[in-house]
XYZ file of C-alpha atoms in Angstrom:
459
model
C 0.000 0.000 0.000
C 1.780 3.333 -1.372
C 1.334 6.221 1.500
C 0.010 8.918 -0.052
C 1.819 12.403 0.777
C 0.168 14.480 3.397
C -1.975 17.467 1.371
C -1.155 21.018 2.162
C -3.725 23.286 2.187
C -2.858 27.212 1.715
C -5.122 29.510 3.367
C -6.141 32.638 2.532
C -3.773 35.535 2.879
C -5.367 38.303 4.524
C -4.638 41.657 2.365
C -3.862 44.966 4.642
C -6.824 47.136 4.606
C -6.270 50.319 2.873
C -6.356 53.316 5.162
C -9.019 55.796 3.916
C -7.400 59.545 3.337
C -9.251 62.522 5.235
C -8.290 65.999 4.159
C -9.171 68.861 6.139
C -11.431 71.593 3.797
C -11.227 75.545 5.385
C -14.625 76.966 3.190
C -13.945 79.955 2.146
C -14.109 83.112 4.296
C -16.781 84.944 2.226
C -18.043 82.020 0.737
C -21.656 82.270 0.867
C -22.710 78.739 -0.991
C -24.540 75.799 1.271
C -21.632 73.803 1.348
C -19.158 76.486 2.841
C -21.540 78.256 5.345
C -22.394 74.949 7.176
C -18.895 73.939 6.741
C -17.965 77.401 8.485
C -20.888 76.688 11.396
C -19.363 72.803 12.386
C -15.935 74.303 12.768
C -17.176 76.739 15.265
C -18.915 74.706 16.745
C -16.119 72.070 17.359
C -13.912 74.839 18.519
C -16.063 75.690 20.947
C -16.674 72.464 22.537
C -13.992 71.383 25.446
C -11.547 69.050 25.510
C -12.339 66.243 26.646
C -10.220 63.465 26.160
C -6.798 65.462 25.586
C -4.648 65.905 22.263
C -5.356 68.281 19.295
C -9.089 68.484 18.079
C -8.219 67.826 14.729
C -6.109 64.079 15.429
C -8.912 62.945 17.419
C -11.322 63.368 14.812
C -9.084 61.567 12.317
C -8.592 58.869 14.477
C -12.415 58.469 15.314
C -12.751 58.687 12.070
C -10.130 55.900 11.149
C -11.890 53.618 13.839
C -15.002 54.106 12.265
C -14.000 53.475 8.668
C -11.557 50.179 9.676
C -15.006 48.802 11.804
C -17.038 49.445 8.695
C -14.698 47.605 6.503
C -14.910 44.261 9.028
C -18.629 44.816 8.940
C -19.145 44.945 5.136
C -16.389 42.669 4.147
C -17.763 39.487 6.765
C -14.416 39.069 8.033
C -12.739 39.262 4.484
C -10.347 41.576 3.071
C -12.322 45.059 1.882
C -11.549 48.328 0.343
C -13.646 51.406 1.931
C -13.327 54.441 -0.570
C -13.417 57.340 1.131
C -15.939 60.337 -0.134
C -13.611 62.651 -2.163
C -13.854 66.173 -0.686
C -13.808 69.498 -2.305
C -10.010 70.801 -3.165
C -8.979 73.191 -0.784
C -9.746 76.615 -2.837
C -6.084 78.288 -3.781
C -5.575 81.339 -4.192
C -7.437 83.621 -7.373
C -4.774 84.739 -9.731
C -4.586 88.061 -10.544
C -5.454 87.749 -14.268
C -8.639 85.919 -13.789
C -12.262 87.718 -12.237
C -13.388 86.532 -8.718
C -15.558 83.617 -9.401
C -18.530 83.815 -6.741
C -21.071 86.283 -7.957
C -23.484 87.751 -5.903
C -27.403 88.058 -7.064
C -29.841 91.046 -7.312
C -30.291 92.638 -4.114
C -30.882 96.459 -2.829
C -27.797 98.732 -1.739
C -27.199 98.234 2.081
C -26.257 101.250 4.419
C -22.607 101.597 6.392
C -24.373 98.207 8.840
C -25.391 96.314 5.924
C -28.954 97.347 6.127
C -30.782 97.781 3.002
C -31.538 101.112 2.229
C -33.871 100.173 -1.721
C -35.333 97.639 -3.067
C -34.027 96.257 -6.296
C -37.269 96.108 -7.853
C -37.955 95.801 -11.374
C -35.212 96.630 -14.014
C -35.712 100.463 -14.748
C -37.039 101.753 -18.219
C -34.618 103.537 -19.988
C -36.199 106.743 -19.604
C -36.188 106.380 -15.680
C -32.488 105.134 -15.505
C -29.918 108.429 -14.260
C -28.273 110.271 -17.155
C -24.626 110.521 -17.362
C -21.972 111.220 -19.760
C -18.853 109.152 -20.907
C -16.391 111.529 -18.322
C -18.741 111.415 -15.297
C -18.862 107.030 -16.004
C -14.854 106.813 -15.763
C -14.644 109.334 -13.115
C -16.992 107.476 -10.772
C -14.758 104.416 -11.758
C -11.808 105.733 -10.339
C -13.730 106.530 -7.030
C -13.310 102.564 -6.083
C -9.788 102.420 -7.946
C -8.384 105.792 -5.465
C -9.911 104.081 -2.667
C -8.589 100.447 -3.416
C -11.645 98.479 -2.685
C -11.274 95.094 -1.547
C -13.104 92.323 -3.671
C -16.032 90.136 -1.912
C -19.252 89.188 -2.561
C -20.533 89.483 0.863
C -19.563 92.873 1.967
C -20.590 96.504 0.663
C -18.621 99.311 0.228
C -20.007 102.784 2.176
C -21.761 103.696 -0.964
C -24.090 101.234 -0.363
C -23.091 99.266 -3.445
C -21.844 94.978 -3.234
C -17.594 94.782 -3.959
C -17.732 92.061 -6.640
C -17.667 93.469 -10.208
C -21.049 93.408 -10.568
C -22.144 95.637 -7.700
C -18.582 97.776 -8.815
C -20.710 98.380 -12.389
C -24.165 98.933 -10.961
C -21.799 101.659 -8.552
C -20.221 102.939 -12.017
C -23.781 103.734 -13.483
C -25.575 104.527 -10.900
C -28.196 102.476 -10.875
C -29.585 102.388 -7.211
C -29.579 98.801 -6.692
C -26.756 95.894 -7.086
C -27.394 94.015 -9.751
C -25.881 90.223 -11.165
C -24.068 89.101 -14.256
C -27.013 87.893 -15.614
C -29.044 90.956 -15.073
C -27.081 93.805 -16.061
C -27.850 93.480 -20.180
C -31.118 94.568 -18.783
C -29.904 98.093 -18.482
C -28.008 98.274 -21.770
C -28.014 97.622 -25.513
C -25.672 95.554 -27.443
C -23.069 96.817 -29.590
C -20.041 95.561 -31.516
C -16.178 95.812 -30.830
C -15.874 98.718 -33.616
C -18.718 101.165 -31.579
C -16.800 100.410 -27.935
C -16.691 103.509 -26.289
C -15.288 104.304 -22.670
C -18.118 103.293 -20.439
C -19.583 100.535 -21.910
C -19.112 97.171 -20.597
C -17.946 93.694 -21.294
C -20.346 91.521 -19.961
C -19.506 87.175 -20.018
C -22.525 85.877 -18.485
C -22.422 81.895 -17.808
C -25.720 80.658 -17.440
C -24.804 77.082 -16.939
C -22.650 77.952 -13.486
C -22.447 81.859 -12.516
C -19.971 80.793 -10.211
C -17.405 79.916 -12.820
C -16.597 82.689 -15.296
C -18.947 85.208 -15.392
C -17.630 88.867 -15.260
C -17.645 91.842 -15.920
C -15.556 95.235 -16.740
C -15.791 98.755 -17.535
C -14.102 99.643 -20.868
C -11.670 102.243 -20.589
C -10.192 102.889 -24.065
C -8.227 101.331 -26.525
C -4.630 100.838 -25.612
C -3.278 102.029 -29.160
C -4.728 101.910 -32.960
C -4.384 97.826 -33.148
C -7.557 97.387 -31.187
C -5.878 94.465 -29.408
C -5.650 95.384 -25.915
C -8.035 98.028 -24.050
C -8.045 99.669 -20.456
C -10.170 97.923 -18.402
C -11.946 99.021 -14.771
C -12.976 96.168 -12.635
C -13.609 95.024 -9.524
C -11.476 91.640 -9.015
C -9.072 89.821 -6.452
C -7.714 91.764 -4.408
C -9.109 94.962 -5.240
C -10.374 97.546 -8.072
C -7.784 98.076 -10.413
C -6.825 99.363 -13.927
C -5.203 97.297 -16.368
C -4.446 97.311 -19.788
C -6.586 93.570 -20.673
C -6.432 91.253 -23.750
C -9.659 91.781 -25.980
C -12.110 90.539 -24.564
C -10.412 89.503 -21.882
C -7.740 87.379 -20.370
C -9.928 83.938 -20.033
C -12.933 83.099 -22.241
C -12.059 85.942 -24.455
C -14.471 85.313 -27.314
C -17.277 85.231 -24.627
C -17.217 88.820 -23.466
C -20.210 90.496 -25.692
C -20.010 94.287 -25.524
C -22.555 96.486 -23.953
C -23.656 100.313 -24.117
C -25.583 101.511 -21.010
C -29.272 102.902 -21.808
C -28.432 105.723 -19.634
C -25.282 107.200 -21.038
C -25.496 111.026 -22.901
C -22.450 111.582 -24.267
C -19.827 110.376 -26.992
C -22.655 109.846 -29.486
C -23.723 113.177 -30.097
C -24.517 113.809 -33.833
C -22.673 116.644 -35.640
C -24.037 120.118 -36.802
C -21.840 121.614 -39.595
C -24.222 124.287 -40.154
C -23.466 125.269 -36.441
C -26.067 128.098 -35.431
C -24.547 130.491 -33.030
C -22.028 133.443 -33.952
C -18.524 132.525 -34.266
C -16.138 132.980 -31.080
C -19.218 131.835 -29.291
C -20.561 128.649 -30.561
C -21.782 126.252 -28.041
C -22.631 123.779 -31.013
C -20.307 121.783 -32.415
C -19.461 123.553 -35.853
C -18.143 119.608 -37.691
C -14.839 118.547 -38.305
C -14.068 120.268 -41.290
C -13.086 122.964 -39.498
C -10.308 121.748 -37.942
C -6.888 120.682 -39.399
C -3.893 121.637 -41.636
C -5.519 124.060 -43.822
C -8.385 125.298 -41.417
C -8.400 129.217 -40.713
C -11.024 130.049 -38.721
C -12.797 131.846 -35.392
C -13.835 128.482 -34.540
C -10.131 127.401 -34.080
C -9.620 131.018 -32.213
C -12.377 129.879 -29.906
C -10.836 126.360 -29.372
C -7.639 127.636 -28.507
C -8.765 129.961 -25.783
C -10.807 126.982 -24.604
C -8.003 124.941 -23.993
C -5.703 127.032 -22.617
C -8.238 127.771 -20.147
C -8.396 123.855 -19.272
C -4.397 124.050 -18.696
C -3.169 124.555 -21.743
C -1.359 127.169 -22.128
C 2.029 125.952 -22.977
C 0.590 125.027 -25.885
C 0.606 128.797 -26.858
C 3.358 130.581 -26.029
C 1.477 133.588 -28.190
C -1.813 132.704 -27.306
C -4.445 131.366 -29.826
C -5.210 131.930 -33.258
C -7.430 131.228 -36.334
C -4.920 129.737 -38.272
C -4.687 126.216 -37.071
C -0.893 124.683 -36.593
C 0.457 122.019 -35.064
C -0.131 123.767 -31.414
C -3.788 123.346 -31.732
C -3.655 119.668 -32.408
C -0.561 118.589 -29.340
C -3.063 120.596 -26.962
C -5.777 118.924 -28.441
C -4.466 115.851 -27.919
C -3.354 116.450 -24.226
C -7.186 117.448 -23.180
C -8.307 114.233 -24.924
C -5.958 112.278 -23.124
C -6.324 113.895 -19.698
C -10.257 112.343 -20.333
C -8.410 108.902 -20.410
C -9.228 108.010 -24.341
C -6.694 106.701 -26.354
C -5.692 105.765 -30.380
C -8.287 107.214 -32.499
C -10.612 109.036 -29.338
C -6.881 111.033 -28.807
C -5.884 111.799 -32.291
C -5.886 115.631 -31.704
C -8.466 116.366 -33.468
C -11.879 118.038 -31.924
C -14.948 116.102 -32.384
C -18.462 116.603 -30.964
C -17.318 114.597 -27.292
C -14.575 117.230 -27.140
C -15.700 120.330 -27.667
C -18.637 119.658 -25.374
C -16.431 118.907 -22.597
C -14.709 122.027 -23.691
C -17.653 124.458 -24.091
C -19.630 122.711 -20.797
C -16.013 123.181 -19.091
C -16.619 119.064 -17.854
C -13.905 116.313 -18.021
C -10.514 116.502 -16.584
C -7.771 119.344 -17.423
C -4.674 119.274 -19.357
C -1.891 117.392 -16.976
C 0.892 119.586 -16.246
C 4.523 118.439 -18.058
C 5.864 115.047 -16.189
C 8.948 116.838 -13.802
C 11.732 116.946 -15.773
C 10.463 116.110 -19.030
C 10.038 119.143 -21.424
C 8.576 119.195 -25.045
C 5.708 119.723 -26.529
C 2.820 117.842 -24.739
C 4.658 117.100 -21.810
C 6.744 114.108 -24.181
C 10.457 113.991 -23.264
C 13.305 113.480 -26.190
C 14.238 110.020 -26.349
C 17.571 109.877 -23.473
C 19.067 106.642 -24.929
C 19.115 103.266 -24.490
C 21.984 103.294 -21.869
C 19.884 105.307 -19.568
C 17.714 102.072 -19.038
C 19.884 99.700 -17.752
C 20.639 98.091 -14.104
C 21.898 100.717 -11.611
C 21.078 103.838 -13.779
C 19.622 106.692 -12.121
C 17.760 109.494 -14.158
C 14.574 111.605 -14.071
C 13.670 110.124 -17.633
C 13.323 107.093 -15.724
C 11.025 108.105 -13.136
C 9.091 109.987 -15.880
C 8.866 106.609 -17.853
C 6.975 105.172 -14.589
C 4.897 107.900 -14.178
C 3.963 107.567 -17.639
C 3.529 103.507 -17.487
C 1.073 103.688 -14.439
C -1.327 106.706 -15.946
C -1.451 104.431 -19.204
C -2.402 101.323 -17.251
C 1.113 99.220 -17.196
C 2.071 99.507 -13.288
C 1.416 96.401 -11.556
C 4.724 95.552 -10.787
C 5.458 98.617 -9.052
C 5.256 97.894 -5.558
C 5.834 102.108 -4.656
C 5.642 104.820 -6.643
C 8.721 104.889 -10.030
C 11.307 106.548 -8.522
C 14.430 107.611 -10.634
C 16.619 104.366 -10.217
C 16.923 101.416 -13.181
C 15.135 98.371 -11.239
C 13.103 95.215 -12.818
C 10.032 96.717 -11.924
C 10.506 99.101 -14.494
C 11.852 96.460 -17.284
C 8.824 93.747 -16.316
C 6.023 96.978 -17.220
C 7.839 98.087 -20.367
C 7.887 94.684 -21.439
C 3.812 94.224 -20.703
C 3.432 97.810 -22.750
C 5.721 96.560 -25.330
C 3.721 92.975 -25.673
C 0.383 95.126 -25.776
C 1.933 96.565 -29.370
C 1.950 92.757 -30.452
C 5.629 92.520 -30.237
C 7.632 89.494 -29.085
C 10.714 88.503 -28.484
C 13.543 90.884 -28.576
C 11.548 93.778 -29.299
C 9.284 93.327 -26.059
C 12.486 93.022 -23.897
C 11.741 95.283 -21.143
C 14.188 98.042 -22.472
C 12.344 101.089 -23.807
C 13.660 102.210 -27.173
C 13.007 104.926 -29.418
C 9.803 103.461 -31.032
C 8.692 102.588 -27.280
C 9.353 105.755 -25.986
C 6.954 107.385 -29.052
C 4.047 105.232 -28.504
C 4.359 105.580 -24.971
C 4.114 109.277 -25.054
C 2.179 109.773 -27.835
């Protein structure tokens, strides 16, 4: 009889249970969505509860929770070997960059008093006829209130003026129109227009229907940058506060989704023009049409514009005051007022149109700046100094004039103080984003100014 060899029997291995990964989520400080306000509530509460049974709040919880989650796995599994997946939890939020608009948007709601009270109801969108009338200079100017004051972005909290600090409550603020309004409300209160008819004022509007809280914004358009069309000034309320910059059209994300938008309300830059005029020369209120204007022109008309400007600061303009004859003074002072109103490329070509000499006549807008210190010339431009004044370690009053000049025309982010007179990368980073805004790359957007730089950046 052959003994038969005793059988082995392998058992089971038992397979380590994988441990379950908790992350800890901090919602969002102004975060007013479901998920983040109760999130915001439990952590209160937990902090306010005492310690009982010693060690950091946070450990216990994960190791209650580990307990919890092994037990579960025993349960399920009968004993065998299971895998628990733990609920993925939202990524922790990181921080908003610079070039992108605050996601959360806020919805319609009335303007709240210095205790976040409301003080109006938002009501029905207004009829054109009943919305406040206000010109193209009076728009800007009451975007710059925000911008001087450096309002701080949220979606929560309301500025004194009664008005929500997201960029949709910083446009209702800009046009005044008594209650804080959304994204996808805003079109209520203006008309759509195209890229060619964008005047300063208007808006750029990207509404996202599917999820507000991803993408939609909004600006206030400013002015083109230069005659290429391909960057403009933009206003807007954004992380981490209202600021000016010159912006990609239509914008730096989603570009081809920002529509343009003229508000209902607005009374100026569209006035039609009245060659046939109507009042007595040297006294026209009306505007009397272009052709009256430029090389060749000899008129009172060009008398009369001359005295208007260098009431408005520009009388360096005309060293023997002004005349009939129109020269190249008339158009450099021009120029300057048109400037001093924030337009740019064809708004600032020096040459009067109807939104100029109403401004001029209604003595509205902002003056003619005085010359940048230490930079004479016609207009305020300096002569080009030379390249070698722009380099590391230089020191010279062109170069604090060439800051000056870079933050009034939109490209001074990097400066972390006001340009001061020494060479520093500051300097060579904002040329390079003014040089990149003319569509040039590589070694001709460098950072180091050069004669062609220094003429567009002036002009």
């Amino acid at each position: 009889m052959t003994t038969q060899p005793p059988m082995h029997v392998q058992m089971p291995t038992r397979m380590p249970m994988p441990m379950p990964v908790f992350q800890e989520y901090e919602p969002a400080g102004d975060c007013v969505c479901l998920g983040c306000v109760q999130r915001r509530r439990a952590l209160a509460r937990a902090r306010a509860i005492p310690l009982r049974d010693g060690g950091h709040p946070a450990a216990r919880g994960a190791r209650r929770a580990l307990v919890l989650a092994t037990a579960a796995g025993v349960v399920l599994g009968g004993g065998s070997s299971a895998v628990l997946a733990a609920t993925p939890r939202p990524p922790v939020p990181g921080p908003v960059k610079l070039d992108d608009p605050g996601s959360p948007q806020g919805d319609r709601a009335p303007l709240h008093g210095p205790k976040a009270k409301p003080v109006g109801a938002p009501g029905a969108p207004a009829a054109p006829g009943a919305l406040k009338r206000l010109d193209r200079t009076t728009i800007i100017n009451r975007a710059k209130l925000w911008l001087e004051a450096e309002v701080p972005y949220s979606m929560s909290e309301y500025w004194s003026d009664g008005y929500r600090q997201d960029c949709s409550g910083y446009v209702s603020m800009v046009w005044n129109l008594g209650t804080n309004e959304w994204t996808g409300s805003l079109d209520k209160f203006a008309t759509k227009i195209t890229k060619e008819e964008l005047l300063p004022g208007d808006m750029l509007l990207f509404h996202n229907p599917a999820d507000p809280n991803k993408g939609s914004h909004v600006v206030i358009f400013g002015g083109w940058v230069d005659e290429t069309r391909t960057h403009y000034i933009a206003y807007e309320q954004t992380q981490p506060n209202t600021r000016k910059l010159a912006t990609p059209y239509g914008y730096w994300s989603n570009a081809t989704k920002y529509v343009p938008y003229r508000f209902n309300g607005v009374t100026g830059g569209i006035v039609p023009e009245d060659p046939a005029g109507g009042a007595k020369p040297g006294t026209s209120t009306v505007f009397p049409g272009a052709g009256k204007f430029g090389p060749g022109a000899d008129n009172e008309y060009v008398k009369q514009l001359g005295k208007m400007l260098i009431d408005r600061g520009g009388r360096r303009f005309y060293p023997k005051g002004a005349a009939s004859k129109w020269t190249d003074a008339d158009r450099l002072a021009t120029q300057a007022f048109q400037q001093a109103q924030g337009w740019t490329g064809a708004d600032a070509d020096g040459l009067p149109g109807a939104q100029t000499w109403r401004l001029l006549v209604e003595n509205q807008g902002d003056d003619i700046r005085p010359t940048e210190a230490g930079a004479p010339g016609p207009g305020g431009v300096r002569d080009y100094p030379g390249a070698s004044v722009f380099r590391p370690g230089s020191s010279h009053a062109a170069i604090e004039a060439l800051g000056r000049r870079l933050v009034s025309r939109g490209f001074g982010k990097h400066y972390t103080s006001r340009p001061g007179r020494r060479w520093s990368e500051a300097d060579r980073r904002n040329v390079e984003a003014f040089q990149r805004a003319q569509g040039w790359r590589g070694a001709q957007a460098d950072g180091y100014p050069d004669p062609e730089t220094w003429r567009r950046l002036f002009a």
